[in-house]
CSV table of C-alpha atoms and ligand atoms in Angstrom, one decimal:
chain,number,residue,atom,x,y,z
A,1188,MET,CA,-1.3,20.1,11.6
A,1189,ASP,CA,-3.6,17.4,11.1
A,1190,PRO,CA,-5.5,18.2,7.6
A,1191,SER,CA,-8.2,15.6,8.6
A,1192,ALA,CA,-9.5,18.1,11.7
A,1193,GLY,CA,-13.3,18.7,11.3
A,1194,VAL,CA,-12.9,17.1,7.7
A,1195,ARG,CA,-16.4,16.8,5.8
A,1196,HIS,CA,-17.1,14.4,3.1
A,1197,PRO,CA,-16.2,16.1,-0.1
A,1198,ALA,CA,-18.3,16.2,-3.0
A,1199,GLU,CA,-16.7,14.3,-5.9
A,1200,PRO,CA,-15.2,15.6,-8.9
A,1201,TRP,CA,-17.2,12.9,-10.9
A,1202,ARG,CA,-20.5,11.3,-11.4
A,1203,ILE,CA,-21.4,7.3,-11.7
A,1204,LYS,CA,-21.8,6.1,-15.3
A,1205,SER,CA,-21.7,2.4,-14.7
A,1206,VAL,CA,-22.8,0.8,-11.2
A,1207,GLU,CA,-21.6,-3.0,-9.8
A,1208,PRO,CA,-24.2,-4.7,-7.6
A,1209,ILE,CA,-22.8,-5.9,-4.0
A,1210,ARG,CA,-24.7,-7.7,-1.9
A,1211,PRO,CA,-25.4,-7.8,2.1
A,1212,THR,CA,-24.8,-11.2,3.6
A,1213,SER,CA,-26.5,-13.0,7.0
A,1214,ALA,CA,-24.6,-13.4,10.1
A,1215,ASP,CA,-24.8,-17.1,9.6
A,1216,GLU,CA,-23.6,-16.8,6.2
A,1217,ARG,CA,-20.4,-15.0,7.3
A,1218,ARG,CA,-19.8,-17.4,10.3
A,1219,GLY,CA,-19.7,-20.5,7.8
A,1220,ALA,CA,-17.7,-18.6,5.3
A,1221,LEU,CA,-15.0,-17.3,8.1
A,1222,ALA,CA,-14.5,-20.8,9.4
A,1223,ALA,CA,-14.3,-22.1,5.7
A,1224,ALA,CA,-11.7,-19.5,5.2
A,1225,GLY,CA,-9.6,-20.7,7.8
A,1226,TYR,CA,-10.1,-17.2,9.6
A,1227,ASN,CA,-8.0,-15.3,7.0
A,1228,VAL,CA,-10.4,-12.9,5.2
A,1229,GLY,CA,-8.0,-13.2,2.3
A,1230,LEU,CA,-9.3,-16.5,1.6
A,1231,LEU,CA,-13.1,-15.6,1.2
A,1232,PRO,CA,-14.9,-15.7,-1.9
A,1233,ALA,CA,-15.2,-11.8,-2.9
A,1234,GLU,CA,-19.1,-12.5,-3.5
A,1235,LEU,CA,-19.3,-12.9,0.1
A,1236,VAL,CA,-18.0,-9.6,1.2
A,1237,TYR,CA,-20.3,-6.5,1.3
A,1238,ILE,CA,-17.4,-3.9,1.8
A,1239,ASP,CA,-14.3,-4.9,0.4
A,1240,LEU,CA,-11.5,-3.0,2.3
A,1241,TYR,CA,-9.0,-5.5,1.6
A,1242,THR,CA,-6.7,-3.4,-0.4
A,1243,ASP,CA,-6.8,-0.2,-2.8
A,1244,SER,CA,-4.6,-2.0,-5.1
A,1245,GLY,CA,-6.1,-2.5,-8.5
A,1246,THR,CA,-9.7,-2.0,-7.2
A,1247,GLY,CA,-10.4,1.2,-8.1
A,1248,ALA,CA,-13.0,2.4,-10.7
A,1249,MET,CA,-11.3,3.0,-14.2
A,1250,SER,CA,-12.9,6.4,-15.7
A,1251,ASP,CA,-14.8,6.4,-19.1
A,1252,ARG,CA,-11.6,7.9,-20.6
A,1253,GLN,CA,-9.4,4.6,-19.3
A,1254,TRP,CA,-12.2,2.6,-20.6
A,1255,ALA,CA,-12.3,4.3,-24.1
A,1256,ALA,CA,-8.5,4.0,-23.9
A,1257,VAL,CA,-8.7,0.2,-23.5
A,1258,MET,CA,-10.6,-0.1,-26.6
A,1259,LEU,CA,-7.9,1.9,-28.1
A,1260,GLY,CA,-5.0,-0.4,-26.8
A,1261,ASP,CA,-2.4,-1.6,-29.7
A,1262,GLU,CA,-1.9,-5.3,-29.1
A,1263,SER,CA,1.1,-5.4,-31.4
A,1264,TYR,CA,3.6,-7.9,-30.0
A,1265,SER,CA,6.5,-5.5,-30.3
A,1266,GLY,CA,6.6,-1.7,-30.2
A,1267,SER,CA,3.0,-1.1,-29.5
A,1268,ARG,CA,1.6,2.4,-29.7
A,1269,SER,CA,0.1,1.8,-26.2
A,1270,PHE,CA,3.9,1.4,-24.9
A,1271,TYR,CA,4.9,5.0,-26.6
A,1272,ARG,CA,2.2,6.5,-24.9
A,1273,LEU,CA,2.9,4.8,-21.3
A,1274,GLU,CA,6.6,5.9,-21.7
A,1275,ALA,CA,5.5,9.2,-22.9
A,1276,ALA,CA,3.7,9.6,-19.7
A,1277,VAL,CA,5.8,8.2,-17.2
A,1278,ARG,CA,8.7,10.6,-18.9
A,1279,GLU,CA,6.2,13.5,-18.4
A,1280,TYR,CA,5.0,13.0,-15.0
A,1281,TYR,CA,7.8,11.0,-13.3
A,1282,GLY,CA,10.8,12.4,-15.2
A,1283,TYR,CA,12.7,9.0,-15.9
A,1284,GLU,CA,14.5,8.6,-19.3
A,1285,HIS,CA,14.1,4.7,-19.3
A,1286,VAL,CA,10.7,3.0,-18.8
A,1287,ILE,CA,10.2,-0.8,-18.8
A,1288,PRO,CA,6.8,-2.1,-18.1
A,1289,ALA,CA,6.4,-5.0,-15.9
A,1290,HIS,CA,2.8,-6.6,-15.0
A,1291,GLN,CA,2.9,-5.2,-11.5
A,1292,GLY,CA,4.7,-3.5,-9.0
A,1293,ARG,CA,6.5,-6.9,-7.5
A,1294,ALA,CA,7.4,-7.9,-10.9
A,1295,ALA,CA,9.0,-4.5,-11.4
A,1296,GLU,CA,10.8,-5.1,-7.8
A,1297,ASN,CA,12.0,-8.6,-9.1
A,1298,ILE,CA,13.8,-7.3,-12.0
A,1299,LEU,CA,15.4,-4.6,-10.1
A,1300,SER,CA,16.5,-6.7,-7.2
A,1301,ARG,CA,17.9,-9.4,-9.7
A,1302,CYS,CA,19.8,-6.3,-11.5
A,1303,LEU,CA,21.5,-4.8,-8.4
A,1304,ILE,CA,21.5,-7.4,-5.1
A,1305,ARG,CA,23.9,-9.9,-4.8
A,1306,PRO,CA,24.4,-12.0,-1.4
A,1307,GLY,CA,25.7,-10.3,1.4
A,1308,HIS,CA,24.5,-6.9,0.3
A,1309,HIS,CA,22.4,-4.5,2.6
A,1310,ILE,CA,19.4,-2.6,1.4
A,1311,PRO,CA,18.5,0.2,3.8
A,1312,GLY,CA,15.0,1.5,3.6
A,1313,ASN,CA,11.9,3.4,5.3
A,1314,MET,CA,10.2,0.7,6.5
A,1315,TYR,CA,9.6,-2.6,4.8
A,1316,PHE,CA,7.0,-3.7,2.6
A,1317,THR,CA,6.0,-7.1,1.9
A,1318,THR,CA,6.9,-7.9,-1.6
A,1319,THR,CA,9.9,-5.6,-1.7
A,1320,ARG,CA,11.7,-7.0,1.4
A,1321,GLU,CA,11.1,-10.5,0.1
A,1322,HIS,CA,12.8,-9.8,-3.3
A,1323,GLN,CA,15.5,-8.5,-1.6
A,1324,GLU,CA,15.9,-11.4,0.6
A,1325,LEU,CA,15.2,-13.8,-2.1
A,1326,ASN,CA,18.5,-12.3,-4.0
A,1327,GLY,CA,20.6,-12.7,-0.9
A,1328,GLY,CA,20.4,-9.2,0.5
A,1329,THR,CA,19.3,-8.0,4.1
A,1330,PHE,CA,16.9,-5.3,4.7
A,1331,HIS,CA,17.7,-2.7,7.5
A,1332,ASP,CA,15.1,-0.3,8.6
A,1333,ILE,CA,15.8,3.5,8.7
A,1334,ILE,CA,12.7,5.1,9.3
A,1335,VAL,CA,12.6,7.5,12.0
A,1336,ASP,CA,11.7,5.9,15.3
A,1337,GLU,CA,8.1,7.8,15.4
A,1338,ALA,CA,7.0,5.9,12.6
A,1339,HIS,CA,6.8,3.0,14.7
A,1340,ASP,CA,4.7,5.0,17.4
A,1341,PRO,CA,1.0,5.0,16.2
A,1342,GLU,CA,0.4,8.2,18.3
A,1343,ALA,CA,3.3,10.4,17.3
A,1344,ASP,CA,1.3,12.9,15.5
A,1345,LEU,CA,4.1,14.3,12.9
A,1346,PRO,CA,3.7,15.4,9.3
A,1347,PHE,CA,6.4,13.5,8.1
A,1348,LYS,CA,6.5,9.8,9.8
A,1349,GLY,CA,7.8,8.4,6.6
A,1350,ASN,CA,11.4,10.2,7.1
A,1351,VAL,CA,14.6,8.6,6.9
A,1352,ASP,CA,16.8,8.8,10.2
A,1353,LEU,CA,19.9,10.0,8.6
A,1354,THR,CA,21.9,8.9,11.5
A,1355,LYS,CA,20.6,5.4,11.0
A,1356,LEU,CA,21.5,5.4,7.4
A,1357,GLU,CA,25.1,6.9,8.2
A,1358,ARG,CA,25.9,4.3,10.8
A,1359,LEU,CA,24.6,1.4,8.4
A,1360,ILE,CA,27.3,2.8,5.5
A,1361,ASP,CA,29.8,3.1,8.2
A,1362,LYS,CA,29.1,-0.5,9.3
A,1363,VAL,CA,28.8,-2.5,6.3
A,1364,GLY,CA,30.7,-0.2,3.8
A,1365,ALA,CA,29.1,1.7,0.8
A,1366,GLY,CA,30.4,-0.9,-1.6
A,1367,GLN,CA,27.9,-3.3,-0.1
A,1368,ILE,CA,24.9,-1.1,-0.4
A,1369,PRO,CA,23.5,-1.4,-3.8
A,1370,TYR,CA,20.8,1.2,-3.4
A,1371,VAL,CA,18.7,2.9,-0.7
A,1372,SER,CA,15.0,1.8,-1.3
A,1373,LEU,CA,12.5,4.7,-0.3
A,1374,ALA,CA,8.7,4.4,-0.3
A,1375,ALA,CA,6.3,7.4,-0.6
A,1376,THR,CA,4.0,7.3,1.3
A,1377,VAL,CA,5.2,4.4,3.7
A,1378,ASN,CA,2.2,1.8,3.5
A,1379,MET,CA,3.4,-0.3,6.6
A,1380,ALA,CA,3.7,3.0,8.6
A,1381,GLY,CA,0.0,3.9,8.1
A,1382,GLY,CA,0.6,5.8,4.6
A,1383,GLN,CA,2.9,8.4,5.9
A,1384,PRO,CA,4.6,10.8,3.7
A,1385,ILE,CA,8.5,11.6,3.3
A,1386,SER,CA,9.3,15.2,3.1
A,1387,LEU,CA,11.1,16.6,0.2
A,1388,ALA,CA,13.6,18.0,2.5
A,1389,ASN,CA,14.3,14.7,4.1
A,1390,LEU,CA,14.6,13.1,0.5
A,1391,ALA,CA,17.2,15.9,-0.6
A,1392,GLU,CA,19.6,15.1,2.6
A,1393,VAL,CA,19.1,11.2,1.8
A,1394,ARG,CA,20.3,12.2,-1.7
A,1395,GLU,CA,23.2,14.3,-0.5
A,1396,LEU,CA,24.5,11.6,1.6
A,1397,THR,CA,24.2,9.0,-0.8
A,1398,ARG,CA,25.8,11.0,-3.5
A,1399,ARG,CA,28.9,11.4,-1.5
A,1400,HIS,CA,29.1,7.6,-1.0
A,1401,GLY,CA,28.1,6.9,-4.6
A,1402,ILE,CA,24.7,5.1,-3.7
A,1403,PRO,CA,21.7,5.1,-5.9
A,1404,VAL,CA,18.5,5.9,-4.6
A,1405,ILE,CA,15.3,3.7,-5.8
A,1406,LEU,CA,11.9,5.0,-5.1
A,1407,ASP,CA,8.6,2.8,-4.6
A,1408,ALA,CA,6.4,5.0,-6.4
A,1409,ALA,CA,3.3,3.3,-6.0
A,1410,ARG,CA,1.7,6.2,-4.1
A,1411,THR,CA,4.0,9.1,-4.7
A,1412,VAL,CA,1.0,11.2,-5.9
A,1413,GLU,CA,-0.5,10.9,-2.6
A,1414,ASN,CA,2.8,12.0,-0.9
A,1415,ALA,CA,2.8,14.9,-3.4
A,1416,TRP,CA,-0.3,15.9,-2.1
A,1417,PHE,CA,0.8,15.8,1.6
A,1418,ILE,CA,3.8,17.9,0.5
A,1419,LYS,CA,1.8,20.8,-0.7
A,1420,GLN,CA,-0.3,20.4,2.5
A,1421,ARG,CA,2.3,20.0,5.1
A,1422,GLU,CA,5.9,21.3,3.7
A,1423,PRO,CA,6.8,24.9,4.0
A,1424,GLY,CA,7.5,26.6,0.8
A,1425,TRP,CA,5.5,23.8,-1.4
A,1426,ALA,CA,1.6,25.0,-1.1
A,1427,GLU,CA,1.7,27.1,-4.0
A,1428,ARG,CA,3.1,24.2,-6.4
A,1429,THR,CA,1.1,21.8,-8.4
A,1430,VAL,CA,1.2,18.1,-7.4
A,1431,SER,CA,2.6,17.4,-10.6
A,1432,GLU,CA,5.4,19.6,-9.9
A,1433,ILE,CA,5.9,18.2,-6.8
A,1434,LEU,CA,5.9,14.6,-8.2
A,1435,ARG,CA,8.5,15.7,-10.6
A,1436,GLU,CA,10.2,17.0,-8.0
A,1437,THR,CA,10.3,13.9,-5.6
A,1438,CYS,CA,11.3,11.8,-8.8
A,1439,ALA,CA,14.1,14.1,-9.5
A,1440,LEU,CA,15.8,13.3,-6.3
A,1441,THR,CA,16.2,9.5,-7.2
A,1442,ASP,CA,17.9,7.4,-9.6
A,1443,GLY,CA,14.7,5.2,-10.6
A,1444,ALA,CA,11.8,3.7,-9.3
A,1445,THR,CA,9.2,0.6,-9.3
A,1446,MET,CA,5.9,1.3,-9.6
A,1447,SER,CA,2.7,-0.7,-9.1
A,1448,ALA,CA,0.0,1.0,-11.5
A,1449,LYS,CA,-2.6,-0.5,-9.5
A,1450,LYS,CA,-2.3,2.3,-6.9
A,1451,ASP,CA,-2.2,5.9,-7.8
A,1452,SER,CA,-2.7,5.1,-11.7
A,1453,PHE,CA,-6.1,3.8,-11.1
A,1454,ALA,CA,-5.4,0.8,-13.2
A,1455,ASN,CA,-6.6,-2.9,-12.5
A,1456,ILE,CA,-3.3,-4.4,-13.2
A,1457,GLY,CA,0.3,-3.0,-14.5
A,1458,GLY,CA,3.3,-1.4,-13.4
A,1459,TRP,CA,6.7,-0.4,-14.5
A,1460,LEU,CA,10.4,0.0,-13.7
A,1461,ALA,CA,12.1,3.1,-14.7
A,1462,VAL,CA,15.7,4.3,-14.4
A,1463,ARG,CA,18.0,6.8,-15.7
A,1464,ASP,CA,21.1,4.9,-16.0
A,1465,SER,CA,21.3,3.2,-19.5
A,1466,HIS,CA,23.4,0.5,-18.9
A,1467,LEU,CA,21.1,-0.6,-15.9
A,1468,ALA,CA,17.9,0.0,-18.3
A,1469,GLU,CA,19.7,-2.5,-20.8
A,1470,GLN,CA,20.3,-5.3,-18.1
A,1471,ALA,CA,16.6,-4.6,-17.1
A,1472,ARG,CA,15.2,-5.0,-20.6
A,1473,ASN,CA,17.3,-8.4,-20.9
A,1474,LEU,CA,15.8,-9.7,-17.7
A,1475,VAL,CA,12.0,-8.5,-18.0
A,1476,VAL,CA,12.2,-10.7,-21.6
A,1477,VAL,CA,12.8,-13.8,-19.4
A,1478,TYR,CA,10.2,-13.0,-16.7
A,1479,GLU,CA,7.4,-10.7,-18.0
A,1480,GLY,CA,7.4,-10.3,-21.8
A,1481,LEU,CA,9.2,-8.2,-24.2
A,1482,HIS,CA,10.3,-5.0,-23.2
A,1483,THR,CA,7.7,-2.9,-24.7
A,1484,TYR,CA,4.8,-4.9,-23.2
A,1485,GLY,CA,6.3,-6.7,-19.9
A,1486,GLY,CA,3.4,-8.9,-19.3
A,1487,MET,CA,0.7,-6.4,-20.1
A,1488,ALA,CA,-1.8,-6.2,-22.8
A,1489,GLY,CA,-1.7,-3.2,-24.9
A,1490,ARG,CA,-5.0,-2.3,-23.5
A,1491,ASP,CA,-3.5,-2.3,-20.0
A,1492,LEU,CA,-0.6,-0.2,-21.1
A,1493,ALA,CA,-2.9,2.4,-22.6
A,1494,ALA,CA,-5.3,2.3,-19.5
A,1495,VAL,CA,-2.2,2.9,-17.2
A,1496,ALA,CA,-0.9,5.6,-19.5
A,1497,GLN,CA,-4.5,7.5,-18.9
A,1498,GLY,CA,-4.5,6.7,-15.3
A,1499,ILE,CA,-1.2,8.7,-14.9
A,1500,GLU,CA,-2.6,11.7,-16.5
A,1501,GLU,CA,-5.8,11.6,-14.2
A,1502,SER,CA,-4.0,10.9,-11.1
A,1503,VAL,CA,-2.1,14.2,-10.9
A,1504,ARG,CA,-5.4,16.3,-11.2
A,1505,GLU,CA,-5.9,18.0,-7.8
A,1506,ASP,CA,-9.7,17.7,-7.4
A,1507,SER,CA,-9.2,13.7,-7.9
A,1508,ILE,CA,-6.2,13.3,-5.3
A,1509,ARG,CA,-7.8,15.8,-2.8
A,1510,THR,CA,-11.3,13.8,-2.9
A,1511,ARG,CA,-9.3,10.6,-2.5
A,1512,VAL,CA,-7.4,11.8,0.8
A,1513,GLN,CA,-10.5,13.6,2.2
A,1514,GLN,CA,-12.5,10.5,2.0
A,1515,VAL,CA,-9.9,8.8,4.0
A,1516,ALA,CA,-9.8,11.6,6.4
A,1517,TYR,CA,-13.8,11.7,6.7
A,1518,LEU,CA,-13.7,7.6,7.8
A,1519,ALA,CA,-10.7,8.2,10.2
A,1520,GLU,CA,-12.7,11.4,11.9
A,1521,ARG,CA,-15.8,9.5,12.2
A,1522,ILE,CA,-14.0,6.6,13.8
A,1523,ALA,CA,-11.6,8.3,15.9
A,1524,GLU,CA,-14.5,10.8,17.4
A,1525,ALA,CA,-15.9,7.6,19.0
A,1526,GLY,CA,-12.5,7.2,20.7
A,1527,VAL,CA,-11.3,4.1,18.8
A,1528,PRO,CA,-7.5,4.4,18.7
A,1529,ILE,CA,-6.0,4.8,14.9
A,1530,VAL,CA,-2.7,5.8,13.5
A,1531,ARG,CA,-2.2,9.5,13.8
A,1532,PRO,CA,-1.7,11.3,11.3
A,1533,VAL,CA,-4.1,9.7,9.0
A,1534,GLY,CA,-2.4,8.3,5.9
A,1535,GLY,CA,-3.3,8.7,2.1
A,1536,HIS,CA,-4.8,5.6,1.2
A,1537,ALA,CA,-6.3,3.7,4.3
A,1538,VAL,CA,-7.2,4.1,8.0
A,1539,PHE,CA,-5.2,2.1,10.2
A,1540,LEU,CA,-6.6,0.7,13.6
A,1541,ASP,CA,-4.2,0.3,16.4
A,1542,ALA,CA,-5.4,-3.4,17.1
A,1543,ALA,CA,-3.0,-3.8,20.0
A,1544,ALA,CA,-4.8,-1.0,21.8
A,1545,PHE,CA,-8.2,-2.0,20.4
A,1546,LEU,CA,-7.9,-5.5,21.9
A,1547,PRO,CA,-5.7,-5.5,24.8
A,1548,GLY,CA,-7.0,-8.5,26.2
A,1549,VAL,CA,-5.5,-10.5,23.3
A,1550,PRO,CA,-1.9,-11.6,23.4
A,1551,ARG,CA,0.6,-10.6,20.6
A,1552,GLU,CA,1.2,-14.4,20.0
A,1553,GLN,CA,-2.5,-14.7,19.4
A,1554,PHE,CA,-2.3,-12.0,16.6
A,1555,PRO,CA,-4.9,-9.3,18.0
A,1556,ALA,CA,-4.9,-7.7,14.2
A,1557,GLN,CA,-5.8,-10.9,12.6
A,1558,THR,CA,-8.5,-11.3,15.0
A,1559,LEU,CA,-9.9,-7.9,14.6
A,1560,THR,CA,-10.3,-8.6,10.7
A,1561,CYS,CA,-12.4,-11.6,11.5
A,1562,ALA,CA,-14.5,-9.5,14.2
A,1563,LEU,CA,-14.8,-7.0,11.5
A,1564,TYR,CA,-16.1,-9.5,8.9
A,1565,LEU,CA,-18.3,-11.4,11.3
A,1566,ASP,CA,-20.0,-8.0,12.4
A,1567,ALA,CA,-20.8,-6.5,8.8
A,1568,GLY,CA,-19.2,-8.2,6.0
A,1569,ILE,CA,-16.4,-5.6,6.0
A,1570,ARG,CA,-13.1,-7.2,4.8
A,1571,ALA,CA,-9.8,-5.4,6.0
A,1572,THR,CA,-6.3,-6.4,6.2
A,1573,GLU,CA,-4.1,-7.5,8.9
A,1574,ARG,CA,-0.9,-5.3,9.0
A,1575,GLY,CA,0.9,-6.7,12.2
A,1576,ALA,CA,2.8,-9.9,13.3
A,1577,VAL,CA,1.3,-11.9,10.5
A,1578,SER,CA,2.3,-10.0,7.9
A,1579,ALA,CA,5.8,-9.3,9.1
A,1580,GLY,CA,6.5,-13.2,8.9
A,1581,ARG,CA,9.5,-14.9,10.5
A,1582,ASP,CA,12.9,-13.9,10.9
A,1583,PRO,CA,15.1,-15.5,7.9
A,1584,VAL,CA,18.1,-16.4,10.0
A,1585,THR,CA,16.3,-17.4,13.8
A,1586,GLY,CA,12.9,-18.5,12.1
A,1587,GLU,CA,11.0,-16.8,15.0
A,1588,ASN,CA,8.0,-14.8,14.8
A,1589,ARG,CA,8.6,-11.0,13.8
A,1590,TYR,CA,6.8,-8.9,16.3
A,1591,PRO,CA,6.9,-5.3,14.8
A,1592,ARG,CA,5.7,-2.6,17.1
A,1593,LEU,CA,3.0,-1.6,15.1
A,1594,GLU,CA,0.0,-4.4,15.1
A,1595,LEU,CA,-2.4,-2.6,13.0
A,1596,VAL,CA,-5.7,-3.4,11.0
A,1597,ARG,CA,-5.8,-1.4,7.6
A,1598,LEU,CA,-9.1,-0.1,6.2
A,1599,THR,CA,-8.1,0.3,2.6
A,1600,ILE,CA,-10.1,2.5,0.5
A,1601,PRO,CA,-10.1,1.8,-3.3
A,1602,ARG,CA,-10.1,5.0,-5.5
A,1603,ARG,CA,-13.5,6.2,-6.8
A,1604,ALA,CA,-15.3,3.2,-5.9
A,1605,TYR,CA,-17.5,3.7,-2.5
A,1606,THR,CA,-19.7,6.4,-1.4
A,1607,GLN,CA,-20.3,8.3,1.6
A,1608,SER,CA,-22.8,6.0,2.7
A,1609,HIS,CA,-20.4,3.1,2.5
A,1610,MET,CA,-17.9,5.1,4.9
A,1611,ASP,CA,-20.7,5.9,7.3
A,1612,PHE,CA,-21.8,2.1,7.1
A,1613,VAL,CA,-18.0,1.0,7.9
A,1614,ALA,CA,-17.7,3.6,10.5
A,1615,ASP,CA,-20.7,2.4,12.3
A,1616,SER,CA,-19.5,-1.1,12.5
A,1617,VAL,CA,-15.9,-0.3,14.0
A,1618,ILE,CA,-17.7,1.7,16.5
A,1619,ARG,CA,-19.8,-1.0,17.4
A,1620,LEU,CA,-17.1,-3.4,17.6
A,1621,TYR,CA,-15.1,-1.1,20.0
A,1622,ALA,CA,-18.1,-0.8,22.1
A,1623,GLN,CA,-18.2,-4.7,22.5
A,1624,ARG,CA,-14.3,-5.2,22.8
A,1625,GLU,CA,-14.7,-6.8,26.2
A,1626,ASP,CA,-16.0,-9.7,24.8
A,1627,LEU,CA,-12.9,-10.8,22.8
A,1628,ARG,CA,-10.1,-12.0,25.1
A,1629,SER,CA,-8.6,-14.5,23.0
A,1630,GLY,CA,-7.4,-14.8,19.6
A,1631,LEU,CA,-6.3,-17.2,17.0
A,1632,GLU,CA,-3.2,-19.9,16.3
A,1633,PHE,CA,-1.8,-21.2,13.0
A,1634,THR,CA,-3.3,-24.5,11.5
A,1635,TYR,CA,-1.2,-23.8,8.2
A,1636,GLU,CA,1.7,-21.6,7.8
A,1637,PRO,CA,3.3,-20.8,4.6
A,1638,GLU,CA,6.8,-19.9,4.0
A,1639,THR,CA,6.9,-16.8,2.3
A,1640,LEU,CA,4.6,-13.9,2.3
A,1641,ARG,CA,2.5,-16.3,5.1
A,1642,PHE,CA,-0.5,-13.7,5.3
A,1643,PHE,CA,-1.9,-14.4,1.8
A,1644,GLN,CA,-2.5,-18.3,2.3
A,1645,SER,CA,-2.1,-19.1,6.0
A,1646,ARG,CA,-5.0,-20.5,8.1
A,1647,PHE,CA,-5.9,-20.3,11.6
A,1648,GLN,CA,-8.4,-21.5,14.5
A,1649,PRO,CA,-9.8,-19.5,17.4
A,1650,LEU,CA,-8.6,-20.2,20.7
A,1651,SER,CA,-12.2,-19.7,22.1
A,1652,ALA,CA,-15.8,-19.7,21.1
A,1653,SER,CA,-16.0,-15.9,20.8
A,1654,LEU,CA,-14.8,-15.7,17.3
A,1655,ARG,CA,-17.1,-18.6,16.1
A,1656,THR,CA,-20.3,-17.1,17.4
A,1657,GLY,CA,-19.1,-13.5,16.5
A,1658,PRO,CA,-20.3,-10.5,18.0
A,1659,GLN,CA,-23.4,-10.1,20.1
A,1660,ASP,CA,-26.4,-9.2,18.3
A,1661,PRO,CA,-24.9,-8.8,14.8
A,1662,PRO,CA,-27.3,-7.1,12.2
A,1663,ASP,CA,-29.1,-9.9,10.7
A,1664,ALA,CA,-29.5,-8.4,7.2
A,1665,ILE,CA,-26.9,-5.7,6.8
A,1666,GLY,CA,-26.8,-2.6,4.9
A,1667,PRO,CA,-29.5,-0.7,3.1
A,1668,THR,CA,-32.3,-3.3,2.3
B,707,PLP,C1,1.4,-2.8,-3.9
B,707,PLP,C2,2.8,-2.3,-3.4
B,707,PLP,C3,3.8,-3.0,-4.0
B,707,PLP,C4,3.6,-4.2,-5.1
B,707,PLP,O1,2.9,-3.9,-6.1
B,707,PLP,P1,2.0,-5.1,-6.6
B,707,PLP,O2,1.3,-4.2,-8.0
B,707,PLP,O3,1.0,-5.3,-5.6
B,707,PLP,O4,2.7,-6.1,-7.0
B,707,PLP,C5,5.0,-2.4,-3.8
B,707,PLP,N1,5.2,-1.4,-2.9
B,707,PLP,C6,4.0,-0.8,-2.1
B,707,PLP,C7,4.4,0.5,-1.3
B,707,PLP,C8,2.8,-1.1,-2.5
B,707,PLP,O5,1.8,-0.7,-2.1
């Protein structure tokens, strides 16, 4: 079942036309930089990062055709030609009638949440996403996780760990009443579960249940092309269909979508909200003017609208999406072969290290995943992301830390940006750290903790000297010299 088994690094369906120099750092430089950044790799200057796997959001390489589209962008304040191009691309590939640009995914979430959520509402979703849940809570809603239980188990090797548990959804509807559920919030693929897909069969069942209760379904479309690729590989009956057809089919089962074009669509910035209901579209257009800009640019320059439109067309090319997913699988296989615990099956955009299993000596209250991101940076200048208790934040009611079952470190692969030798370099560092894991027996404590989305700005201090000195014998000059 696992498509990554025995995977080889694919030959890319592009060649490199423009390069950006990156610089290896010394172990001393990294120690100083990490201390100055409060042991939060998110606060490091990017110049001091060698391989940046912090996110795949907006960090991909645009194609020559996207850059050409940038030059052709129409900067008219109203009715820009580039808007109509974007609108046509979303209608064609995603199939929604009303398209409202927003400067990125969370901006679309803000508009949507303000339109639909009132205090006391309940929003079920297949696992939370940080910004999505934040906007739901800011508008007085309560998020409910209705993903299948196996999604919380890093070792459950199932093809569709992003699926909804229909019993959980039905129970919630019975408990709070359909009238208190403004919509079901579905992600494809599920980022926080390790980039796990949802099946079309499951989505159809959710559609049927919600239709009976008159509840809309809103899709988080950031990585729906990757989801479509997994459906083609894994779901019976879909192998012969194109990724583009599967994408349309997925969206057809939903009433609208919020989109971060910084993911599947290869743009450095951009997003949109799209819906079928004309009344909701009108409401959203009225709000987008307040928070983003006029409804035909929504906080984006005309050139960015054009780059997103071009990126959408490129994203559904099968050679492109295959290379993307297989590069991730290649890195995962190299790491897993050495016995390093990772989330199974491997997702579409990242390899997730199981930090709780990687560093069993570090207690959950000392943030093993955050600790591992620090160790990775100290070892070789690689920047990864914490996806565990720090990202999960505190319960808004009790104020207690939330300890999700998954305590993960995400190695997120930017699209079209790094080569096989970069992947090998990352694998070597992770394997080296794993061999030295006994040396790390304590983690971190907060020295500063913001109230919302704390993982971005928080600062820490190490509870023992091991993180200050870094791993034993770190390579002095790293990377190809
Ligand atoms: C990135 C992302 C968002 C938010 O989009 P931004 O463009 O970063 O604001 C929402 N949902 C998912 C699943 C994402 O990956």
